[in-house]
CSV table of C-alpha atoms in Angstrom, one decimal:
chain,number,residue,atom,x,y,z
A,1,UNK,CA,0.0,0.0,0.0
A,2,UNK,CA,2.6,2.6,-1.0
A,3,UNK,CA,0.3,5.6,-1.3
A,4,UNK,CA,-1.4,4.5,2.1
A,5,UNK,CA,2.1,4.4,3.7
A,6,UNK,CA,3.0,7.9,2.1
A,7,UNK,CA,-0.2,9.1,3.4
A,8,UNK,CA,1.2,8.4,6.6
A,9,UNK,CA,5.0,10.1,5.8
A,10,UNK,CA,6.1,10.9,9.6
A,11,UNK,CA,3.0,11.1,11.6
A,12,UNK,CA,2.8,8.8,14.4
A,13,UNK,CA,6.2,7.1,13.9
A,14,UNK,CA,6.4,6.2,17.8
A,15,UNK,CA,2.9,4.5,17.0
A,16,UNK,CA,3.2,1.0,15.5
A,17,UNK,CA,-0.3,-0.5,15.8
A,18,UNK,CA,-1.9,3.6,15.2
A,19,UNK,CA,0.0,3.6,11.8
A,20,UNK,CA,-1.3,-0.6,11.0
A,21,UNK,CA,-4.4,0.0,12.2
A,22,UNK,CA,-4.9,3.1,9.2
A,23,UNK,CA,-3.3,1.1,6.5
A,24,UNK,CA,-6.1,-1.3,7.3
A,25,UNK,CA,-8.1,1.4,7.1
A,26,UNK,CA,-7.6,2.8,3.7
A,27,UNK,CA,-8.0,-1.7,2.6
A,28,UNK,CA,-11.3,-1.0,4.2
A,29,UNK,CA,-11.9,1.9,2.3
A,30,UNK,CA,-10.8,0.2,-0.8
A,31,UNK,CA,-12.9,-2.7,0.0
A,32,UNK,CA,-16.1,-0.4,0.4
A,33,UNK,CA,-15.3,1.7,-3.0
A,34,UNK,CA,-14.8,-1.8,-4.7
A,35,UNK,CA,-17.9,-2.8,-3.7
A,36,UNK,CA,-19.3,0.5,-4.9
A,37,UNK,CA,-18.4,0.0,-8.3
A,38,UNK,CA,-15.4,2.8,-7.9
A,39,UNK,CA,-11.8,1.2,-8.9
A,40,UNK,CA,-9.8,1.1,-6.0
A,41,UNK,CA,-6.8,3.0,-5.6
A,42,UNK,CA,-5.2,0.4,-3.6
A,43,UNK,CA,-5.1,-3.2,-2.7
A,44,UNK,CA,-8.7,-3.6,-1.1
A,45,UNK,CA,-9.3,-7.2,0.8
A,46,UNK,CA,-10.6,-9.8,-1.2
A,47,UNK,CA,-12.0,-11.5,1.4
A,48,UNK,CA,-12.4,-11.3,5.4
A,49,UNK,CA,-9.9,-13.6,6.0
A,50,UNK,CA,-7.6,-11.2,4.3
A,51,UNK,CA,-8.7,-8.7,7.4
A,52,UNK,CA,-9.0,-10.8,10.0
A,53,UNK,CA,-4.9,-11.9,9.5
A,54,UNK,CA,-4.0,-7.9,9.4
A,55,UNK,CA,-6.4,-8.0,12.9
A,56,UNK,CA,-4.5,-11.3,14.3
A,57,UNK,CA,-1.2,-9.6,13.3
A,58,UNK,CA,-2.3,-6.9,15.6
A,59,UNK,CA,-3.6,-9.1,18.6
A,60,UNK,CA,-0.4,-11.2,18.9
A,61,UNK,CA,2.0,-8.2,18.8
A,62,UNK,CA,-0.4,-6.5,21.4
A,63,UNK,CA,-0.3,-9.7,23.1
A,64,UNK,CA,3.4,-10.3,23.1
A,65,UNK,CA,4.4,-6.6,24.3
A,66,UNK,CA,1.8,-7.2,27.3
A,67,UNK,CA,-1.0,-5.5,25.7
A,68,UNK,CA,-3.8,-8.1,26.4
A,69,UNK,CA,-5.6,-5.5,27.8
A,70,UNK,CA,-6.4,-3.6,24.8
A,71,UNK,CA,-6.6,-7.3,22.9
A,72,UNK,CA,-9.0,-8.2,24.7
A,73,UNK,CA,-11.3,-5.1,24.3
A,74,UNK,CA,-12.5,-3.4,21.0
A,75,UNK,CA,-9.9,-5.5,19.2
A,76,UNK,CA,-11.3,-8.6,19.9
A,77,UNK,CA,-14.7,-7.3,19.9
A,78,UNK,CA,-13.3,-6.5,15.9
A,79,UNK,CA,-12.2,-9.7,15.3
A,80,UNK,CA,-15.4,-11.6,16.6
A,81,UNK,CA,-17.6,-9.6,14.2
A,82,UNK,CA,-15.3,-10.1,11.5
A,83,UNK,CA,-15.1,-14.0,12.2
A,84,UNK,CA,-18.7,-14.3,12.5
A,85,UNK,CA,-20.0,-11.9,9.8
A,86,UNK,CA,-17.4,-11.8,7.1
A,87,UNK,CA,-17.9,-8.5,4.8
A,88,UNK,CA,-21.8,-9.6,4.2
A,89,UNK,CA,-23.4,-10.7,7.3
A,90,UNK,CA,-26.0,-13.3,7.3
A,91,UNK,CA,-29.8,-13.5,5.6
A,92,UNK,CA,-32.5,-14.2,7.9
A,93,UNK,CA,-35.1,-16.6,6.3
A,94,UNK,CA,-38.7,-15.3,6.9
A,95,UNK,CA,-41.7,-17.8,6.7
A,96,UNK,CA,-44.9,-16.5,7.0
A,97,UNK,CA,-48.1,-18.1,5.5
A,98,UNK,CA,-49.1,-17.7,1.5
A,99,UNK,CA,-52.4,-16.0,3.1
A,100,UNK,CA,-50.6,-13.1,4.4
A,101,UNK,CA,-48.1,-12.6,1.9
A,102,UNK,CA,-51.0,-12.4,-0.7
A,103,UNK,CA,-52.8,-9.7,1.4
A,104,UNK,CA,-49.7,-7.3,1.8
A,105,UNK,CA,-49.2,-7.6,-1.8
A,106,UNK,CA,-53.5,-6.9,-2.3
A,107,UNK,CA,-53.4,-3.6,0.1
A,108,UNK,CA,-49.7,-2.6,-2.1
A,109,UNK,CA,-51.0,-2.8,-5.4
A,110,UNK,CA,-54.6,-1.2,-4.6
A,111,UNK,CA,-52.5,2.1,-2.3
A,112,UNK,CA,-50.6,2.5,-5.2
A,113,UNK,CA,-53.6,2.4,-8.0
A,114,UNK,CA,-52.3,-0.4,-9.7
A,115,UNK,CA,-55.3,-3.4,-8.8
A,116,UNK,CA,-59.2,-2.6,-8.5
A,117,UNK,CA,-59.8,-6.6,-8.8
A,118,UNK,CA,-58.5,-9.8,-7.0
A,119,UNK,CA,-55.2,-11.1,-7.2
A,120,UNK,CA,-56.8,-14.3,-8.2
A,121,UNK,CA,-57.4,-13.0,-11.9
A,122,UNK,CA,-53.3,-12.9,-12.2
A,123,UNK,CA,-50.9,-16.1,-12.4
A,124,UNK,CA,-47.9,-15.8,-9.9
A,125,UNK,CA,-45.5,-14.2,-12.3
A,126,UNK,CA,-48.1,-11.5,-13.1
A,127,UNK,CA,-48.6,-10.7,-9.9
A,128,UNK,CA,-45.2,-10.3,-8.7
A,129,UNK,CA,-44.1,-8.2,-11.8
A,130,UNK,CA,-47.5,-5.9,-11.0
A,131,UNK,CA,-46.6,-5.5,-7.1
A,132,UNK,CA,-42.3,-4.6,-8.1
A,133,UNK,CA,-43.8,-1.8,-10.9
A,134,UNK,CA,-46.3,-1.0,-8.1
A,135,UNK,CA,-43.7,-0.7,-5.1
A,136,UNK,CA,-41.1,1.2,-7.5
A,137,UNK,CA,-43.7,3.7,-8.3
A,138,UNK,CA,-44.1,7.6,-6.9
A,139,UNK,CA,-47.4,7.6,-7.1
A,140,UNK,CA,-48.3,5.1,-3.9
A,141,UNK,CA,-50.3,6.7,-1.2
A,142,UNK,CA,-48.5,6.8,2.1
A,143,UNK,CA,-51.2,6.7,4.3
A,144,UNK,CA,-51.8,2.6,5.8
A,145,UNK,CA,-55.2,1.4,5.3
């Protein structure tokens, strides 16, 4: 990360883990511009793992120079989220019954203007394409009935 590290030129040269701890940083900030569709200036992480060694690298030295103390707080805290989350966290599967599904979708399209009728007329593809026009649309009613 050269322009990372020339970023840094003299500042905090007493301050080992200060200066690591904004090179990962700026690979975060890559990471998130990446992601963003903006072409990274840098080497961004490819993958969690990637961050979480940078954030081990940390822990032992912190460890080693008798620096469990601040290990052991946000650092690990860090480190836990990263291990259990990656970059993406995790999808939560919501089941609810066809019935209710079917009547969100009913009071959706009719707020928005887009159904006087039943959803029975419309197969399943119908419907769906109807409800994403309907929920993309400006002219939906904001008031709940």
């Amino acid at each position: 990360m050269p322009e990372a590290a020339h970023d840094l030129g003299d500042r905090n040269q007493t301050e080992p883990y200060r200066r690591k701890l904004t090179l990962i940083r700026h690979r975060l900030e890559a990471s998130l511009a990446q992601l963003q569709g903006v072409r990274a200036a840098e080497r961004p992480y490819s993958t969690a793992e990637e961050l979480l060694d940078d954030l081990d690298l940390v822990d032992g030295a912190l460890r080693r120079q008798r620096g469990a103390l601040f290990a052991n707080g946000k650092l690990l805290e860090l480190r836990r989220q990263v291990a259990a989350f990656d970059f993406y966290g995790y999808a939560i599967d919501v089941r609810l019954h066809a019935a209710r599904l079917r009547g969100g979708r009913l009071r959706i399209l009719r707020q928005c203007g887009q159904l006087d009728g039943s959803l029975d007329d419309l197969d399943e593809d119908a419907a769906v394409g109807l409800l994403a026009r309907a929920m993309q649309s400006k002219r939906g009613r904001t008031s709940a009935h």
